[in-house]
JSON list of C-alpha atoms in Angstrom, two decimals:
[
{"chain": "A", "resi": 158, "resn": "UNK", "atom": "CA", "xyz": [-12.92, 23.79, -28.25]},
{"chain": "A", "resi": 159, "resn": "UNK", "atom": "CA", "xyz": [-12.92, 21.56, -25.18]},
{"chain": "A", "resi": 160, "resn": "UNK", "atom": "CA", "xyz": [-16.14, 23.19, -23.91]},
{"chain": "A", "resi": 161, "resn": "UNK", "atom": "CA", "xyz": [-17.81, 22.61, -27.28]},
{"chain": "A", "resi": 162, "resn": "UNK", "atom": "CA", "xyz": [-16.66, 18.99, -27.22]},
{"chain": "A", "resi": 163, "resn": "UNK", "atom": "CA", "xyz": [-18.17, 18.16, -23.83]},
{"chain": "A", "resi": 164, "resn": "UNK", "atom": "CA", "xyz": [-21.38, 20.01, -24.70]},
{"chain": "A", "resi": 165, "resn": "UNK", "atom": "CA", "xyz": [-21.87, 17.65, -27.62]},
{"chain": "A", "resi": 166, "resn": "UNK", "atom": "CA", "xyz": [-22.86, 14.88, -25.15]},
{"chain": "A", "resi": 167, "resn": "UNK", "atom": "CA", "xyz": [-21.23, 12.22, -27.31]},
{"chain": "A", "resi": 168, "resn": "UNK", "atom": "CA", "xyz": [-17.65, 11.46, -28.25]},
{"chain": "A", "resi": 169, "resn": "UNK", "atom": "CA", "xyz": [-16.52, 10.75, -31.79]},
{"chain": "A", "resi": 170, "resn": "UNK", "atom": "CA", "xyz": [-15.82, 7.15, -30.72]},
{"chain": "A", "resi": 171, "resn": "UNK", "atom": "CA", "xyz": [-19.32, 6.31, -29.48]},
{"chain": "A", "resi": 172, "resn": "UNK", "atom": "CA", "xyz": [-22.93, 7.30, -30.06]},
{"chain": "A", "resi": 173, "resn": "UNK", "atom": "CA", "xyz": [-23.70, 6.66, -26.40]},
{"chain": "A", "resi": 174, "resn": "UNK", "atom": "CA", "xyz": [-23.61, 9.39, -23.78]},
{"chain": "A", "resi": 175, "resn": "UNK", "atom": "CA", "xyz": [-20.31, 8.76, -22.04]},
{"chain": "A", "resi": 176, "resn": "UNK", "atom": "CA", "xyz": [-19.31, 12.14, -20.62]},
{"chain": "A", "resi": 177, "resn": "UNK", "atom": "CA", "xyz": [-19.64, 12.44, -16.85]},
{"chain": "A", "resi": 178, "resn": "UNK", "atom": "CA", "xyz": [-19.99, 16.06, -15.74]},
{"chain": "A", "resi": 179, "resn": "UNK", "atom": "CA", "xyz": [-19.15, 17.00, -12.18]},
{"chain": "A", "resi": 180, "resn": "UNK", "atom": "CA", "xyz": [-21.31, 20.04, -11.47]},
{"chain": "A", "resi": 181, "resn": "UNK", "atom": "CA", "xyz": [-19.92, 20.53, -7.96]},
{"chain": "A", "resi": 182, "resn": "UNK", "atom": "CA", "xyz": [-16.32, 20.63, -9.26]},
{"chain": "A", "resi": 183, "resn": "UNK", "atom": "CA", "xyz": [-14.41, 18.35, -6.84]},
{"chain": "A", "resi": 184, "resn": "UNK", "atom": "CA", "xyz": [-10.92, 19.64, -6.04]},
{"chain": "A", "resi": 185, "resn": "UNK", "atom": "CA", "xyz": [-7.54, 17.93, -5.94]},
{"chain": "A", "resi": 186, "resn": "UNK", "atom": "CA", "xyz": [-6.25, 19.24, -2.63]},
{"chain": "A", "resi": 187, "resn": "UNK", "atom": "CA", "xyz": [-3.16, 17.11, -2.11]},
{"chain": "A", "resi": 188, "resn": "UNK", "atom": "CA", "xyz": [-0.64, 15.13, -4.15]},
{"chain": "A", "resi": 189, "resn": "UNK", "atom": "CA", "xyz": [2.61, 13.23, -3.85]},
{"chain": "A", "resi": 190, "resn": "UNK", "atom": "CA", "xyz": [4.79, 11.22, -6.23]},
{"chain": "A", "resi": 191, "resn": "UNK", "atom": "CA", "xyz": [7.68, 8.86, -5.56]},
{"chain": "A", "resi": 192, "resn": "UNK", "atom": "CA", "xyz": [9.85, 7.31, -8.30]},
{"chain": "A", "resi": 193, "resn": "UNK", "atom": "CA", "xyz": [12.77, 4.95, -8.68]},
{"chain": "A", "resi": 194, "resn": "UNK", "atom": "CA", "xyz": [16.30, 5.39, -9.96]},
{"chain": "A", "resi": 195, "resn": "UNK", "atom": "CA", "xyz": [15.61, 5.14, -13.71]},
{"chain": "A", "resi": 196, "resn": "UNK", "atom": "CA", "xyz": [12.70, 7.60, -13.53]},
{"chain": "A", "resi": 197, "resn": "UNK", "atom": "CA", "xyz": [14.75, 10.08, -11.52]},
{"chain": "A", "resi": 198, "resn": "UNK", "atom": "CA", "xyz": [17.24, 10.22, -14.41]},
{"chain": "A", "resi": 199, "resn": "UNK", "atom": "CA", "xyz": [14.61, 10.95, -17.07]},
{"chain": "A", "resi": 200, "resn": "UNK", "atom": "CA", "xyz": [13.53, 14.22, -18.71]},
{"chain": "A", "resi": 201, "resn": "UNK", "atom": "CA", "xyz": [10.63, 14.85, -16.29]},
{"chain": "A", "resi": 202, "resn": "UNK", "atom": "CA", "xyz": [12.54, 14.08, -13.10]},
{"chain": "A", "resi": 203, "resn": "UNK", "atom": "CA", "xyz": [12.15, 17.63, -11.78]},
{"chain": "A", "resi": 204, "resn": "UNK", "atom": "CA", "xyz": [8.38, 17.19, -11.57]},
{"chain": "A", "resi": 205, "resn": "UNK", "atom": "CA", "xyz": [8.54, 14.31, -9.08]},
{"chain": "A", "resi": 206, "resn": "UNK", "atom": "CA", "xyz": [8.35, 15.03, -5.38]},
{"chain": "A", "resi": 207, "resn": "UNK", "atom": "CA", "xyz": [10.74, 12.31, -4.29]},
{"chain": "A", "resi": 208, "resn": "UNK", "atom": "CA", "xyz": [13.37, 10.39, -6.26]},
{"chain": "A", "resi": 209, "resn": "UNK", "atom": "CA", "xyz": [14.77, 7.23, -4.68]},
{"chain": "A", "resi": 210, "resn": "UNK", "atom": "CA", "xyz": [18.43, 6.28, -5.08]},
{"chain": "A", "resi": 211, "resn": "UNK", "atom": "CA", "xyz": [17.86, 2.56, -4.48]},
{"chain": "A", "resi": 212, "resn": "UNK", "atom": "CA", "xyz": [15.13, 0.53, -6.18]},
{"chain": "A", "resi": 213, "resn": "UNK", "atom": "CA", "xyz": [14.91, -1.71, -3.11]},
{"chain": "A", "resi": 214, "resn": "UNK", "atom": "CA", "xyz": [14.59, 1.36, -0.88]},
{"chain": "A", "resi": 215, "resn": "UNK", "atom": "CA", "xyz": [16.32, -0.38, 2.01]},
{"chain": "A", "resi": 216, "resn": "UNK", "atom": "CA", "xyz": [13.99, -3.39, 1.94]},
{"chain": "A", "resi": 217, "resn": "UNK", "atom": "CA", "xyz": [14.85, -7.07, 1.43]},
{"chain": "A", "resi": 218, "resn": "UNK", "atom": "CA", "xyz": [12.49, -7.62, -1.51]},
{"chain": "A", "resi": 219, "resn": "UNK", "atom": "CA", "xyz": [11.15, -5.56, -4.39]},
{"chain": "A", "resi": 220, "resn": "UNK", "atom": "CA", "xyz": [7.60, -6.21, -3.20]},
{"chain": "A", "resi": 221, "resn": "UNK", "atom": "CA", "xyz": [8.35, -4.70, 0.20]},
{"chain": "A", "resi": 222, "resn": "UNK", "atom": "CA", "xyz": [10.03, -1.78, -1.56]},
{"chain": "A", "resi": 223, "resn": "UNK", "atom": "CA", "xyz": [6.88, -1.13, -3.57]},
{"chain": "A", "resi": 224, "resn": "UNK", "atom": "CA", "xyz": [4.74, -1.18, -0.43]},
{"chain": "A", "resi": 225, "resn": "UNK", "atom": "CA", "xyz": [7.08, 1.32, 1.20]},
{"chain": "A", "resi": 226, "resn": "UNK", "atom": "CA", "xyz": [7.04, 3.56, -1.87]},
{"chain": "A", "resi": 227, "resn": "UNK", "atom": "CA", "xyz": [3.25, 3.38, -2.01]},
{"chain": "A", "resi": 228, "resn": "UNK", "atom": "CA", "xyz": [2.88, 4.23, 1.67]},
{"chain": "A", "resi": 229, "resn": "UNK", "atom": "CA", "xyz": [5.27, 7.19, 1.28]},
{"chain": "A", "resi": 230, "resn": "UNK", "atom": "CA", "xyz": [3.18, 8.63, -1.57]},
{"chain": "A", "resi": 231, "resn": "UNK", "atom": "CA", "xyz": [-0.12, 8.17, 0.28]},
{"chain": "A", "resi": 232, "resn": "UNK", "atom": "CA", "xyz": [1.04, 9.77, 3.50]},
{"chain": "A", "resi": 233, "resn": "UNK", "atom": "CA", "xyz": [2.74, 12.56, 1.55]},
{"chain": "A", "resi": 234, "resn": "UNK", "atom": "CA", "xyz": [-0.50, 13.40, -0.26]},
{"chain": "A", "resi": 235, "resn": "UNK", "atom": "CA", "xyz": [-2.33, 13.56, 3.07]},
{"chain": "A", "resi": 236, "resn": "UNK", "atom": "CA", "xyz": [0.30, 15.92, 4.48]},
{"chain": "A", "resi": 237, "resn": "UNK", "atom": "CA", "xyz": [0.09, 18.08, 1.36]},
{"chain": "A", "resi": 238, "resn": "UNK", "atom": "CA", "xyz": [-3.70, 18.34, 1.85]},
{"chain": "A", "resi": 239, "resn": "UNK", "atom": "CA", "xyz": [-3.19, 19.12, 5.56]},
{"chain": "A", "resi": 240, "resn": "UNK", "atom": "CA", "xyz": [-5.25, 16.06, 6.44]},
{"chain": "A", "resi": 241, "resn": "UNK", "atom": "CA", "xyz": [-4.78, 12.90, 8.48]},
{"chain": "A", "resi": 242, "resn": "UNK", "atom": "CA", "xyz": [-6.08, 9.38, 7.87]},
{"chain": "A", "resi": 243, "resn": "UNK", "atom": "CA", "xyz": [-9.00, 10.16, 10.18]},
{"chain": "A", "resi": 244, "resn": "UNK", "atom": "CA", "xyz": [-10.14, 12.85, 7.72]},
{"chain": "A", "resi": 245, "resn": "UNK", "atom": "CA", "xyz": [-10.34, 10.41, 4.80]},
{"chain": "A", "resi": 246, "resn": "UNK", "atom": "CA", "xyz": [-13.74, 8.87, 4.04]},
{"chain": "A", "resi": 247, "resn": "UNK", "atom": "CA", "xyz": [-12.63, 6.44, 1.34]},
{"chain": "A", "resi": 248, "resn": "UNK", "atom": "CA", "xyz": [-9.41, 5.08, -0.18]},
{"chain": "A", "resi": 249, "resn": "UNK", "atom": "CA", "xyz": [-9.41, 4.07, -3.87]},
{"chain": "A", "resi": 250, "resn": "UNK", "atom": "CA", "xyz": [-6.19, 2.50, -5.16]},
{"chain": "A", "resi": 251, "resn": "UNK", "atom": "CA", "xyz": [-4.58, -0.21, -7.23]},
{"chain": "A", "resi": 252, "resn": "UNK", "atom": "CA", "xyz": [-1.33, -1.75, -8.41]},
{"chain": "A", "resi": 253, "resn": "UNK", "atom": "CA", "xyz": [-0.14, -4.50, -10.76]},
{"chain": "A", "resi": 254, "resn": "UNK", "atom": "CA", "xyz": [0.23, -7.44, -8.39]},
{"chain": "A", "resi": 255, "resn": "UNK", "atom": "CA", "xyz": [-2.19, -10.31, -7.84]},
{"chain": "A", "resi": 256, "resn": "UNK", "atom": "CA", "xyz": [-4.97, -9.41, -5.41]},
{"chain": "A", "resi": 257, "resn": "UNK", "atom": "CA", "xyz": [-3.53, -5.87, -5.44]},
{"chain": "A", "resi": 258, "resn": "UNK", "atom": "CA", "xyz": [-1.11, -6.83, -2.69]},
{"chain": "A", "resi": 259, "resn": "UNK", "atom": "CA", "xyz": [0.58, -3.43, -2.42]},
{"chain": "A", "resi": 260, "resn": "UNK", "atom": "CA", "xyz": [-2.72, -1.53, -2.15]},
{"chain": "A", "resi": 261, "resn": "UNK", "atom": "CA", "xyz": [-4.13, -4.01, 0.34]},
{"chain": "A", "resi": 262, "resn": "UNK", "atom": "CA", "xyz": [-1.17, -3.69, 2.70]},
{"chain": "A", "resi": 263, "resn": "UNK", "atom": "CA", "xyz": [-1.31, 0.10, 2.52]},
{"chain": "A", "resi": 264, "resn": "UNK", "atom": "CA", "xyz": [-5.06, 0.15, 3.10]},
{"chain": "A", "resi": 265, "resn": "UNK", "atom": "CA", "xyz": [-4.60, -2.13, 6.10]},
{"chain": "A", "resi": 266, "resn": "UNK", "atom": "CA", "xyz": [-2.08, 0.21, 7.66]},
{"chain": "A", "resi": 267, "resn": "UNK", "atom": "CA", "xyz": [-4.10, 3.37, 6.98]},
{"chain": "A", "resi": 268, "resn": "UNK", "atom": "CA", "xyz": [-7.30, 1.83, 8.30]},
{"chain": "A", "resi": 269, "resn": "UNK", "atom": "CA", "xyz": [-9.95, 3.54, 6.14]},
{"chain": "A", "resi": 270, "resn": "UNK", "atom": "CA", "xyz": [-12.60, 1.98, 3.83]},
{"chain": "A", "resi": 271, "resn": "UNK", "atom": "CA", "xyz": [-10.93, 0.74, 0.66]},
{"chain": "A", "resi": 272, "resn": "UNK", "atom": "CA", "xyz": [-12.03, 0.16, -2.94]},
{"chain": "A", "resi": 273, "resn": "UNK", "atom": "CA", "xyz": [-9.53, -1.65, -5.15]},
{"chain": "A", "resi": 274, "resn": "UNK", "atom": "CA", "xyz": [-9.13, -0.74, -8.84]},
{"chain": "A", "resi": 275, "resn": "UNK", "atom": "CA", "xyz": [-7.15, -2.95, -11.23]},
{"chain": "A", "resi": 276, "resn": "UNK", "atom": "CA", "xyz": [-6.70, -1.03, -14.46]},
{"chain": "A", "resi": 277, "resn": "UNK", "atom": "CA", "xyz": [-2.94, -1.20, -15.09]},
{"chain": "A", "resi": 278, "resn": "UNK", "atom": "CA", "xyz": [-1.97, 2.09, -16.78]},
{"chain": "A", "resi": 279, "resn": "UNK", "atom": "CA", "xyz": [-5.48, 3.48, -16.31]},
{"chain": "A", "resi": 280, "resn": "UNK", "atom": "CA", "xyz": [-5.65, 2.88, -12.56]},
{"chain": "A", "resi": 281, "resn": "UNK", "atom": "CA", "xyz": [-4.94, 6.45, -11.49]},
{"chain": "A", "resi": 282, "resn": "UNK", "atom": "CA", "xyz": [-7.41, 7.92, -13.97]},
{"chain": "A", "resi": 283, "resn": "UNK", "atom": "CA", "xyz": [-10.07, 5.43, -12.89]},
{"chain": "A", "resi": 284, "resn": "UNK", "atom": "CA", "xyz": [-9.42, 6.25, -9.24]},
{"chain": "A", "resi": 285, "resn": "UNK", "atom": "CA", "xyz": [-9.81, 9.97, -9.89]},
{"chain": "A", "resi": 286, "resn": "UNK", "atom": "CA", "xyz": [-12.98, 9.37, -11.91]},
{"chain": "A", "resi": 287, "resn": "UNK", "atom": "CA", "xyz": [-14.57, 7.25, -9.19]},
{"chain": "A", "resi": 288, "resn": "UNK", "atom": "CA", "xyz": [-13.52, 9.59, -6.39]},
{"chain": "A", "resi": 289, "resn": "UNK", "atom": "CA", "xyz": [-14.79, 12.65, -8.25]},
{"chain": "A", "resi": 290, "resn": "UNK", "atom": "CA", "xyz": [-18.12, 10.89, -8.83]},
{"chain": "A", "resi": 291, "resn": "UNK", "atom": "CA", "xyz": [-18.55, 10.09, -5.14]},
{"chain": "A", "resi": 292, "resn": "UNK", "atom": "CA", "xyz": [-17.42, 13.49, -3.92]},
{"chain": "A", "resi": 293, "resn": "UNK", "atom": "CA", "xyz": [-19.54, 15.28, -6.53]},
{"chain": "A", "resi": 294, "resn": "UNK", "atom": "CA", "xyz": [-22.61, 13.29, -5.43]},
{"chain": "A", "resi": 295, "resn": "UNK", "atom": "CA", "xyz": [-22.03, 14.30, -1.82]},
{"chain": "A", "resi": 296, "resn": "UNK", "atom": "CA", "xyz": [-21.36, 10.82, -0.47]},
{"chain": "A", "resi": 297, "resn": "UNK", "atom": "CA", "xyz": [-17.90, 11.70, 0.83]},
{"chain": "A", "resi": 298, "resn": "UNK", "atom": "CA", "xyz": [-15.90, 14.80, 1.71]},
{"chain": "A", "resi": 299, "resn": "UNK", "atom": "CA", "xyz": [-12.35, 13.52, 1.16]},
{"chain": "A", "resi": 300, "resn": "UNK", "atom": "CA", "xyz": [-11.33, 10.55, -1.00]},
{"chain": "A", "resi": 301, "resn": "UNK", "atom": "CA", "xyz": [-7.74, 9.37, -1.26]},
{"chain": "A", "resi": 302, "resn": "UNK", "atom": "CA", "xyz": [-6.54, 7.97, -4.62]},
{"chain": "A", "resi": 303, "resn": "UNK", "atom": "CA", "xyz": [-3.29, 6.12, -5.21]},
{"chain": "A", "resi": 304, "resn": "UNK", "atom": "CA", "xyz": [-1.46, 3.85, -7.63]},
{"chain": "A", "resi": 305, "resn": "UNK", "atom": "CA", "xyz": [1.90, 2.12, -7.80]},
{"chain": "A", "resi": 306, "resn": "UNK", "atom": "CA", "xyz": [4.04, -0.17, -9.91]},
{"chain": "A", "resi": 307, "resn": "UNK", "atom": "CA", "xyz": [7.59, -1.46, -9.65]},
{"chain": "A", "resi": 308, "resn": "UNK", "atom": "CA", "xyz": [9.63, -2.67, -12.60]},
{"chain": "A", "resi": 309, "resn": "UNK", "atom": "CA", "xyz": [11.03, -5.69, -10.77]},
{"chain": "A", "resi": 310, "resn": "UNK", "atom": "CA", "xyz": [7.70, -6.85, -9.30]},
{"chain": "A", "resi": 311, "resn": "UNK", "atom": "CA", "xyz": [5.89, -6.35, -12.62]},
{"chain": "A", "resi": 312, "resn": "UNK", "atom": "CA", "xyz": [8.54, -8.36, -14.48]},
{"chain": "A", "resi": 313, "resn": "UNK", "atom": "CA", "xyz": [8.08, -11.22, -12.04]},
{"chain": "A", "resi": 314, "resn": "UNK", "atom": "CA", "xyz": [4.31, -10.94, -12.37]},
{"chain": "A", "resi": 315, "resn": "UNK", "atom": "CA", "xyz": [3.91, -10.65, -16.14]},
{"chain": "A", "resi": 316, "resn": "UNK", "atom": "CA", "xyz": [7.18, -11.73, -17.79]},
{"chain": "A", "resi": 317, "resn": "UNK", "atom": "CA", "xyz": [10.27, -13.30, -16.21]},
{"chain": "A", "resi": 318, "resn": "UNK", "atom": "CA", "xyz": [11.86, -12.77, -12.77]},
{"chain": "A", "resi": 319, "resn": "UNK", "atom": "CA", "xyz": [15.02, -10.68, -12.98]},
{"chain": "A", "resi": 320, "resn": "UNK", "atom": "CA", "xyz": [16.92, -13.56, -11.40]},
{"chain": "A", "resi": 321, "resn": "UNK", "atom": "CA", "xyz": [16.13, -15.67, -14.48]},
{"chain": "A", "resi": 322, "resn": "UNK", "atom": "CA", "xyz": [18.43, -13.46, -16.55]},
{"chain": "A", "resi": 323, "resn": "UNK", "atom": "CA", "xyz": [16.22, -13.40, -19.63]},
{"chain": "A", "resi": 324, "resn": "UNK", "atom": "CA", "xyz": [17.56, -11.00, -22.27]},
{"chain": "A", "resi": 325, "resn": "UNK", "atom": "CA", "xyz": [15.29, -8.14, -23.27]},
{"chain": "A", "resi": 326, "resn": "UNK", "atom": "CA", "xyz": [15.12, -6.79, -26.85]},
{"chain": "A", "resi": 327, "resn": "UNK", "atom": "CA", "xyz": [16.34, -3.19, -27.30]},
{"chain": "A", "resi": 328, "resn": "UNK", "atom": "CA", "xyz": [12.80, -1.91, -27.91]},
{"chain": "A", "resi": 329, "resn": "UNK", "atom": "CA", "xyz": [11.29, -3.45, -24.75]},
{"chain": "A", "resi": 330, "resn": "UNK", "atom": "CA", "xyz": [9.40, -1.05, -22.49]},
{"chain": "A", "resi": 331, "resn": "UNK", "atom": "CA", "xyz": [10.17, -0.73, -18.81]},
{"chain": "A", "resi": 332, "resn": "UNK", "atom": "CA", "xyz": [7.34, -0.71, -16.29]},
{"chain": "A", "resi": 333, "resn": "UNK", "atom": "CA", "xyz": [7.57, 2.42, -14.16]},
{"chain": "A", "resi": 334, "resn": "UNK", "atom": "CA", "xyz": [8.96, 2.17, -10.68]},
{"chain": "A", "resi": 335, "resn": "UNK", "atom": "CA", "xyz": [6.83, 4.78, -9.01]},
{"chain": "A", "resi": 336, "resn": "UNK", "atom": "CA", "xyz": [3.82, 5.63, -6.94]},
{"chain": "A", "resi": 337, "resn": "UNK", "atom": "CA", "xyz": [1.46, 8.59, -6.91]},
{"chain": "A", "resi": 338, "resn": "UNK", "atom": "CA", "xyz": [-1.38, 9.68, -4.68]},
{"chain": "A", "resi": 339, "resn": "UNK", "atom": "CA", "xyz": [-3.97, 12.45, -4.72]},
{"chain": "A", "resi": 340, "resn": "UNK", "atom": "CA", "xyz": [-6.68, 13.69, -2.38]},
{"chain": "A", "resi": 341, "resn": "UNK", "atom": "CA", "xyz": [-10.03, 14.66, -3.94]},
{"chain": "A", "resi": 342, "resn": "UNK", "atom": "CA", "xyz": [-12.16, 16.91, -1.74]},
{"chain": "A", "resi": 343, "resn": "UNK", "atom": "CA", "xyz": [-15.46, 18.73, -1.79]},
{"chain": "A", "resi": 344, "resn": "UNK", "atom": "CA", "xyz": [-15.51, 22.14, -3.46]},
{"chain": "A", "resi": 345, "resn": "UNK", "atom": "CA", "xyz": [-15.74, 24.89, -0.84]},
{"chain": "A", "resi": 346, "resn": "UNK", "atom": "CA", "xyz": [-14.33, 28.31, -0.01]},
{"chain": "A", "resi": 347, "resn": "UNK", "atom": "CA", "xyz": [-11.39, 26.60, 1.61]},
{"chain": "A", "resi": 348, "resn": "UNK", "atom": "CA", "xyz": [-10.59, 24.40, -1.39]},
{"chain": "A", "resi": 349, "resn": "UNK", "atom": "CA", "xyz": [-11.64, 26.73, -4.24]},
{"chain": "A", "resi": 350, "resn": "UNK", "atom": "CA", "xyz": [-8.01, 27.58, -5.09]},
{"chain": "A", "resi": 351, "resn": "UNK", "atom": "CA", "xyz": [-7.13, 23.97, -5.96]},
{"chain": "A", "resi": 352, "resn": "UNK", "atom": "CA", "xyz": [-7.40, 22.30, -9.41]},
{"chain": "A", "resi": 353, "resn": "UNK", "atom": "CA", "xyz": [-10.91, 21.10, -10.19]},
{"chain": "A", "resi": 354, "resn": "UNK", "atom": "CA", "xyz": [-12.17, 17.95, -11.89]},
{"chain": "A", "resi": 355, "resn": "UNK", "atom": "CA", "xyz": [-14.77, 19.02, -14.46]},
{"chain": "A", "resi": 356, "resn": "UNK", "atom": "CA", "xyz": [-15.68, 15.81, -16.29]},
{"chain": "A", "resi": 357, "resn": "UNK", "atom": "CA", "xyz": [-14.59, 12.29, -17.15]},
{"chain": "A", "resi": 358, "resn": "UNK", "atom": "CA", "xyz": [-15.06, 9.93, -20.09]},
{"chain": "A", "resi": 359, "resn": "UNK", "atom": "CA", "xyz": [-14.89, 6.16, -19.45]},
{"chain": "A", "resi": 360, "resn": "UNK", "atom": "CA", "xyz": [-12.82, 4.46, -22.13]},
{"chain": "A", "resi": 361, "resn": "UNK", "atom": "CA", "xyz": [-13.59, 1.62, -24.51]},
{"chain": "A", "resi": 362, "resn": "UNK", "atom": "CA", "xyz": [-11.43, -1.52, -24.67]},
{"chain": "A", "resi": 363, "resn": "UNK", "atom": "CA", "xyz": [-9.95, -1.90, -28.15]},
{"chain": "A", "resi": 364, "resn": "UNK", "atom": "CA", "xyz": [-7.78, -4.82, -29.25]},
{"chain": "A", "resi": 365, "resn": "UNK", "atom": "CA", "xyz": [-5.28, -3.90, -31.98]},
{"chain": "A", "resi": 366, "resn": "UNK", "atom": "CA", "xyz": [-3.85, -7.41, -32.12]},
{"chain": "A", "resi": 367, "resn": "UNK", "atom": "CA", "xyz": [-0.51, -6.63, -30.48]},
{"chain": "A", "resi": 368, "resn": "UNK", "atom": "CA", "xyz": [0.89, -9.85, -29.01]},
{"chain": "A", "resi": 369, "resn": "UNK", "atom": "CA", "xyz": [4.51, -8.97, -28.19]},
{"chain": "A", "resi": 370, "resn": "UNK", "atom": "CA", "xyz": [4.79, -8.93, -24.40]},
{"chain": "A", "resi": 371, "resn": "UNK", "atom": "CA", "xyz": [7.93, -6.79, -24.68]},
{"chain": "A", "resi": 372, "resn": "UNK", "atom": "CA", "xyz": [6.10, -4.09, -26.64]},
{"chain": "A", "resi": 373, "resn": "UNK", "atom": "CA", "xyz": [2.94, -3.34, -24.68]},
{"chain": "A", "resi": 374, "resn": "UNK", "atom": "CA", "xyz": [3.38, 0.32, -25.55]},
{"chain": "A", "resi": 375, "resn": "UNK", "atom": "CA", "xyz": [2.12, -0.46, -29.05]},
{"chain": "A", "resi": 376, "resn": "UNK", "atom": "CA", "xyz": [-1.08, -1.90, -27.57]},
{"chain": "A", "resi": 377, "resn": "UNK", "atom": "CA", "xyz": [-1.74, 1.28, -25.58]},
{"chain": "A", "resi": 378, "resn": "UNK", "atom": "CA", "xyz": [-0.67, 3.91, -28.11]},
{"chain": "A", "resi": 379, "resn": "UNK", "atom": "CA", "xyz": [-1.04, 2.55, -31.65]},
{"chain": "A", "resi": 380, "resn": "UNK", "atom": "CA", "xyz": [-0.41, 4.73, -34.69]},
{"chain": "A", "resi": 381, "resn": "UNK", "atom": "CA", "xyz": [-3.96, 4.43, -36.00]},
{"chain": "A", "resi": 382, "resn": "UNK", "atom": "CA", "xyz": [-5.81, 5.41, -32.85]},
{"chain": "A", "resi": 383, "resn": "UNK", "atom": "CA", "xyz": [-8.58, 7.99, -33.24]},
{"chain": "A", "resi": 384, "resn": "UNK", "atom": "CA", "xyz": [-8.21, 10.97, -30.92]},
{"chain": "A", "resi": 385, "resn": "UNK", "atom": "CA", "xyz": [-11.35, 12.99, -30.04]},
{"chain": "A", "resi": 386, "resn": "UNK", "atom": "CA", "xyz": [-11.04, 16.72, -30.89]},
{"chain": "A", "resi": 387, "resn": "UNK", "atom": "CA", "xyz": [-10.36, 18.37, -27.52]}
]
């Protein structure tokens, strides 16, 4: 059914051609994930590569902890792909802070060309879509993608600093404390065994009128959303 869907050229949400097909099948050759304490206690904890036992991760501030977590994920993905920073042609990443502070510090330390993506929960998908497009077109051989967020830094950024002591309603969502990175590489005999990226569909911004800053989950996954038939 998925093959029939992408052959249709158009999604059920738009009459425009939105499906991007990657004929050269870029491969995900490396990956790494790092999460905080709350995430390591959840139902999918066994799928994470590294679970931290301290949300500050030995740093003085939550912002420095996020940078450290981000750097750990990026360098872990490179090791998993058996690559070094010198093998990376482009770095696409983002986070939730102003001016993408976490990504910028990591890009500075790695020292490769950087493209910043600010898409909140869609950042990783956008990074993979952009990297697959560039690799598929033959511009680059290896593109590094990464994303991060930290509950404490996001609260300070979008709601109230934890030090303020503002009470949260029982239904309030928690921003993930975690970071993930992937390496997207050219399809070749050497990389043929890795997962491939076949296509991508850029999304459409839809406002469902949700205005409760403690319930952003309702804005991203409303009950009346239309799901294309995959």
